[in-house]
Structures are given as structure tokens and as C-alpha cells.
mmCIF file of C-alpha atoms in Angstrom:
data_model
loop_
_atom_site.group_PDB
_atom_site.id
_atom_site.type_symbol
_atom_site.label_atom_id
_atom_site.label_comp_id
_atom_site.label_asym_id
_atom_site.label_seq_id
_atom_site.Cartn_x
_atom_site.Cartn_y
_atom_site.Cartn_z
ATOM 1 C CA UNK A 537 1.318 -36.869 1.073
ATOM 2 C CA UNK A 538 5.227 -36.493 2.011
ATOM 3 C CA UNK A 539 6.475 -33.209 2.656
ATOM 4 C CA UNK A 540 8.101 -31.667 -0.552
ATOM 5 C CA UNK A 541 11.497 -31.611 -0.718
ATOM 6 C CA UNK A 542 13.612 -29.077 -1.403
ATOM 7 C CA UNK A 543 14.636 -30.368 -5.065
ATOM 8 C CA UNK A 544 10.908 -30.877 -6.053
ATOM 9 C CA UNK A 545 10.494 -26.933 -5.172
ATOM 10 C CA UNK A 546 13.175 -26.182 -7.375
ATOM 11 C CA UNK A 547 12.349 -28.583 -10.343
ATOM 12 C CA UNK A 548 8.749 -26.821 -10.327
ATOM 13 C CA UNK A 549 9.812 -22.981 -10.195
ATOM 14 C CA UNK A 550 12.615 -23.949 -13.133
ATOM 15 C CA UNK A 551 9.613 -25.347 -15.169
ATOM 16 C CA UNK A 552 7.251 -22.932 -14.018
ATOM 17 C CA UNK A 553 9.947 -19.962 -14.638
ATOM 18 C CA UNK A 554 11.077 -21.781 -17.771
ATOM 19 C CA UNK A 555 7.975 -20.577 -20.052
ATOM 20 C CA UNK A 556 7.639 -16.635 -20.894
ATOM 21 C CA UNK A 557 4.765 -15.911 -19.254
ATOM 22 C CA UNK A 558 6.255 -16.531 -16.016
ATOM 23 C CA UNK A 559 9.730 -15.713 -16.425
ATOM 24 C CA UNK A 560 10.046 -12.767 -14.773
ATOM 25 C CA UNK A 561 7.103 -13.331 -11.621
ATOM 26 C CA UNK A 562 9.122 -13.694 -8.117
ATOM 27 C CA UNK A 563 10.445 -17.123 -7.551
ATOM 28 C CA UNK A 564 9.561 -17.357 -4.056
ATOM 29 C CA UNK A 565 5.842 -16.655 -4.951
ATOM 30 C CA UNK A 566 6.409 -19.199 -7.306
ATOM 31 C CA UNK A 567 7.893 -21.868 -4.588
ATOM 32 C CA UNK A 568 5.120 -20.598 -1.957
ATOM 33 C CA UNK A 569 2.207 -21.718 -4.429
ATOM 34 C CA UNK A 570 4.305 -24.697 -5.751
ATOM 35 C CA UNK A 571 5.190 -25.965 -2.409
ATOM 36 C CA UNK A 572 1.577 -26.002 -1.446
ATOM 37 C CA UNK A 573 0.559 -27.632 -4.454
ATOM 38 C CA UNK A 574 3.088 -30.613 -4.265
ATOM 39 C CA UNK A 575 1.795 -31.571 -1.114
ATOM 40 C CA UNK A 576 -1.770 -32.123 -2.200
ATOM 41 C CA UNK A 577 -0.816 -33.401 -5.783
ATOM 42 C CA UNK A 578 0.693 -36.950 -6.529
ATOM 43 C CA UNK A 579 3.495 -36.041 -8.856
ATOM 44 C CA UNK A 580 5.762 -32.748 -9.937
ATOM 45 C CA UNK A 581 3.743 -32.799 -13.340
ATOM 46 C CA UNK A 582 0.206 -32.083 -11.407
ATOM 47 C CA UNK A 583 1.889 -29.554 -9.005
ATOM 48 C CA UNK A 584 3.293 -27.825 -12.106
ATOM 49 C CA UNK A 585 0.334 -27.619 -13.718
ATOM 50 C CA UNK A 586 -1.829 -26.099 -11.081
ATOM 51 C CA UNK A 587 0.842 -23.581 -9.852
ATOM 52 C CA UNK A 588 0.252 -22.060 -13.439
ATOM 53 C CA UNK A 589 -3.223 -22.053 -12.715
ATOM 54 C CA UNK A 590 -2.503 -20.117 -9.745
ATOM 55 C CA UNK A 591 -0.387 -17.877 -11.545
ATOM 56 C CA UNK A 592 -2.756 -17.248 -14.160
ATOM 57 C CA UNK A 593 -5.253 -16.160 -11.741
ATOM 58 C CA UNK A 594 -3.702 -13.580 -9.389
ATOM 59 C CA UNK A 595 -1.263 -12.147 -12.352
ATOM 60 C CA UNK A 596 -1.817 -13.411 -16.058
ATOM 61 C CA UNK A 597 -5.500 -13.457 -16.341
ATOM 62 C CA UNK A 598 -5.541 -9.798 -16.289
ATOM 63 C CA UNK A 599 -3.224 -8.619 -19.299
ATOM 64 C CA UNK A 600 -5.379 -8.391 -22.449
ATOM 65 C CA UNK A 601 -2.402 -10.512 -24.038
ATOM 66 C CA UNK A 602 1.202 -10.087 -23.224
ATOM 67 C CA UNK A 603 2.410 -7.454 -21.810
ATOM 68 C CA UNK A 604 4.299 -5.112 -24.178
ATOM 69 C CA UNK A 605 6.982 -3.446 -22.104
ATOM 70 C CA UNK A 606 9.388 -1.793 -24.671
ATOM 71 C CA UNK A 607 6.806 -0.823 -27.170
ATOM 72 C CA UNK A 608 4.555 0.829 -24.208
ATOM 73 C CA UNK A 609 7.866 2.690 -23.266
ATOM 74 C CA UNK A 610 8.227 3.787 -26.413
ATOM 75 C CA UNK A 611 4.857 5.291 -27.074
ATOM 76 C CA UNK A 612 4.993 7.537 -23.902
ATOM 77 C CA UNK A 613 8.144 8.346 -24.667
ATOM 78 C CA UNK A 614 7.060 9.751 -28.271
ATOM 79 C CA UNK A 615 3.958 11.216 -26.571
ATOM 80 C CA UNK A 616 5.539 13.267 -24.141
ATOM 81 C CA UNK A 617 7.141 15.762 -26.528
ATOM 82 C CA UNK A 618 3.184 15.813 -27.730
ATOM 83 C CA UNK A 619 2.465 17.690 -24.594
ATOM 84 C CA UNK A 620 0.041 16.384 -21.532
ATOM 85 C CA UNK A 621 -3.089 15.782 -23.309
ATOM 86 C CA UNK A 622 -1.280 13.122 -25.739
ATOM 87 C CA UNK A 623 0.443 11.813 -23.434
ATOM 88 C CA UNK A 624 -2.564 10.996 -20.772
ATOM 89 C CA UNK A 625 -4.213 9.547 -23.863
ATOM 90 C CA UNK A 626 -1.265 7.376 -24.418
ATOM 91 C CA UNK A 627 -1.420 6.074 -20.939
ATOM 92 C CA UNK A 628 -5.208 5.304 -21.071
ATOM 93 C CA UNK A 629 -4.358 3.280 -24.306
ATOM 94 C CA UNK A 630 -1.934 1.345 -22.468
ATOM 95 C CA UNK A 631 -4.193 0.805 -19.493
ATOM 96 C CA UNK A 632 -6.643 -0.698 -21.746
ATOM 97 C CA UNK A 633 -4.309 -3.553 -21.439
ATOM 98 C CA UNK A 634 -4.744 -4.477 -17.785
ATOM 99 C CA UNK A 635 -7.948 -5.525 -16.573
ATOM 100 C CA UNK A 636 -8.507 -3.421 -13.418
ATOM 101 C CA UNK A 637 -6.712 -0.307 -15.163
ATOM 102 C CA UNK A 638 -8.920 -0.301 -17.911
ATOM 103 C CA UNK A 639 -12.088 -0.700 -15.424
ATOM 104 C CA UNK A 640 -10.983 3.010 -13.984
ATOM 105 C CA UNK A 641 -9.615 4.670 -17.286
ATOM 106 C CA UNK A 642 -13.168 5.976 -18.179
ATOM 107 C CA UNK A 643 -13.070 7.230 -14.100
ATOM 108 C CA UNK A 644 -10.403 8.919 -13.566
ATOM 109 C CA UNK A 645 -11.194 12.739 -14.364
ATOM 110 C CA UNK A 646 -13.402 11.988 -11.465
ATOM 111 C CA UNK A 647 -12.204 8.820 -9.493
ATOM 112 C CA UNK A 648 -9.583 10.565 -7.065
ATOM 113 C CA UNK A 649 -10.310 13.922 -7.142
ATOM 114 C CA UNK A 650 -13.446 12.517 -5.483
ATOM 115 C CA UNK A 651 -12.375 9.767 -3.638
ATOM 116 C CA UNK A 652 -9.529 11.800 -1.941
ATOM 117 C CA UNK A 653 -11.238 14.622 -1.487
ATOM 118 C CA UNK A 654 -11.329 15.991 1.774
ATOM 119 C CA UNK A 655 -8.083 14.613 2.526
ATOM 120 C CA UNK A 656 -4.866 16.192 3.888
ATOM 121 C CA UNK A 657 -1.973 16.552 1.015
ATOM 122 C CA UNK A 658 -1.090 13.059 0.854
ATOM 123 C CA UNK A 659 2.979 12.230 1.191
ATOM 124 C CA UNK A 660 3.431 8.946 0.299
ATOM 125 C CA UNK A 661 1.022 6.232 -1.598
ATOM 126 C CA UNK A 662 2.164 2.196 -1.135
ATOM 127 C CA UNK A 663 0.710 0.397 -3.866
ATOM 128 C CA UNK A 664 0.829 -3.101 -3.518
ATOM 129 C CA UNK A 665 0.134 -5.422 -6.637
ATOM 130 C CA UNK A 666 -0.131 -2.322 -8.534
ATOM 131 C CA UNK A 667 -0.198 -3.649 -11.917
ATOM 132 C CA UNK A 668 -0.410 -0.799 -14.603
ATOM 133 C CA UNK A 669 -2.006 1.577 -11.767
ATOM 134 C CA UNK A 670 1.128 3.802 -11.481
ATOM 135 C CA UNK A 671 0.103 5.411 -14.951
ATOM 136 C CA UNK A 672 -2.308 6.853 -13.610
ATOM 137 C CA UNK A 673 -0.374 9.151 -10.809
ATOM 138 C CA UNK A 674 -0.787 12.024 -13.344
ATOM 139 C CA UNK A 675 -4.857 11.995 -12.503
ATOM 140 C CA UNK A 676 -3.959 11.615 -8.886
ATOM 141 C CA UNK A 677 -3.370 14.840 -8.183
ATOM 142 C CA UNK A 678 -0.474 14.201 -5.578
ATOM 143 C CA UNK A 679 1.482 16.895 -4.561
ATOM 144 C CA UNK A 680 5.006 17.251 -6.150
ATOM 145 C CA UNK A 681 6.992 15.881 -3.546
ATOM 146 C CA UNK A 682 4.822 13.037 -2.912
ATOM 147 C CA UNK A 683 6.582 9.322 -3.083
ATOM 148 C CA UNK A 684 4.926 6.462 -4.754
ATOM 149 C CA UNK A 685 6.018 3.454 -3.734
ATOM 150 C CA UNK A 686 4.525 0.548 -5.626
ATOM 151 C CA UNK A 687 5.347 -3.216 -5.961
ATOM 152 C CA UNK A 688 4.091 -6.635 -8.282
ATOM 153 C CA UNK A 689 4.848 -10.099 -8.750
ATOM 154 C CA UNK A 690 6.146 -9.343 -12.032
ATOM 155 C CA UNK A 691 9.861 -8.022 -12.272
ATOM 156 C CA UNK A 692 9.204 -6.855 -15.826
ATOM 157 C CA UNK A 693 5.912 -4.665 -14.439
ATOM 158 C CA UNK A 694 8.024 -3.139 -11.905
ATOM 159 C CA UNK A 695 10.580 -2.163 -14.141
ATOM 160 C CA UNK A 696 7.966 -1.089 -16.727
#
């Protein structure tokens, strides 16, 4: 196959980017998977097609549906006036809506306080493809001027 050109990489993160589901994942993740894929596939179509498919598999296959930024905002922001317990409840709700989140929620009382146990007061925490993990920095048990630093693929997570 002929190396892709520069306008095929762009015609296939438009149409990839075009949809909602995508919209908002980084476009050069997008042109690293669709560049790869052009090269093995015989048209833009094909490539197109299977970029999704990467997509789907390393960011939408695990939101139980789509991902409800503003209304998820707005429950933890009613919940906090509720006090902590609400609020921690409201955050397990939401991380029912992320597949490795919701694996830990029923953890958590004892998933870090065991895990880093034994540990020095931890500083900073880098959490790469953190998906909904940042809610739960309130079972972490971090001290208060700790830094967590955490990155996705999807603008609209990060922001979240």
C-alpha cells in the first residue's frame, strides 16, 4: 500500500471527529490510529471504519452509554451542600458509568487505604487515561496539599 498522504489523514479525523462520540477525543490520537489504518486498508471508507473500531475499544467501550457531563456536574454540585456522605454516594453513582470505575466503587473503603498502606505521604499522583478515576480522590486519602495530575483522550472527560 502507498504511504498515506497528508489529505487522507485529514479527511479521516474530520469524519472520524465529525460524529459525537468522537468529537471531543484528541485529533492526533485520532491521525496516529488512522494513519496506521490507511496503510493496511484499500480505501478512506475501510480506514474510517476501523479507526472507530479502535476508538471504541481503548475509550467508548467503557461508558455505560454516553457520557453525561453537565448533568453529572450538576448532581455533585447539589450533593455537596448534602454534606460528605451524599456526596461520595453521588460520585459512586456516577462511577457506575465507567467500566473500570464501577469495578472499584464496591472497593474503595478498602482499595487504597490498603494498597497504599505503608507508604510515605504521597505528593503528587499522575494518572494517565484516568477516565472517571479522579472521583474517587476523596477515598484516596491524599494529603491536602497533594497534586493530582490526570489526563484522557477525551477533552470533554478532562474537563469533566
Amino acid at each position: 500500500m502507498a504511504e498515506p498522504t497528508g489529505d487522507q489523514i485529514e479527511a479521516l479525523v474530520r469524519a472520524v471527529s465529525a460524529g459525537p462520540k468522537y468529537r471531543r477525543v484528541a485529533p492526533d490520537l485520532i491521525a496516529a490510529i488512522g494513519e496506521r489504518e490507511l496503510g493496511k486498508r484499500g480505501s478512506l471508507k475501510e480506514a474510517i471504519k476501523e479507526t472507530k473500531n479502535a476508538l471504541h475499544q481503548v475509550h467508548g467501550a467503557f461508558f455505560a452509554g454516553a457520557p453525561r457531563y453537565d448533568a453529572w456536574l450538576d448532581l455533585l454540585r447539589g450533593s455537596v451542600t448534602q454534606g460528605p456522605e451524599a456526596f461520595r454516594r453521588t460520585l459512586l453513582q456516577i462511577m457506575r458509568q465507567h467500566a473500570s470505575t464501577f469495578e472499584r466503587a464496591p472497593l474503595l473503603d478498602r482499595l487504597y487505604a490498603e494498597t497504599l498502606a505503608g507508604l510515605p505521604p504521597i505528593r503528587s499522583v499522575l494518572d494517565l487515561g484516568c477516565g472517571l478515576n479522579p472521583l474517587t480522590i476523596p477515598w484516596m486519602g491524599l494529603p491536602p496539599d497533594a497534586t493530582y495530575y490526570c489526563c484522557d483522550i477525551d477533552a470533554g472527560l478532562v474537563e469533566f
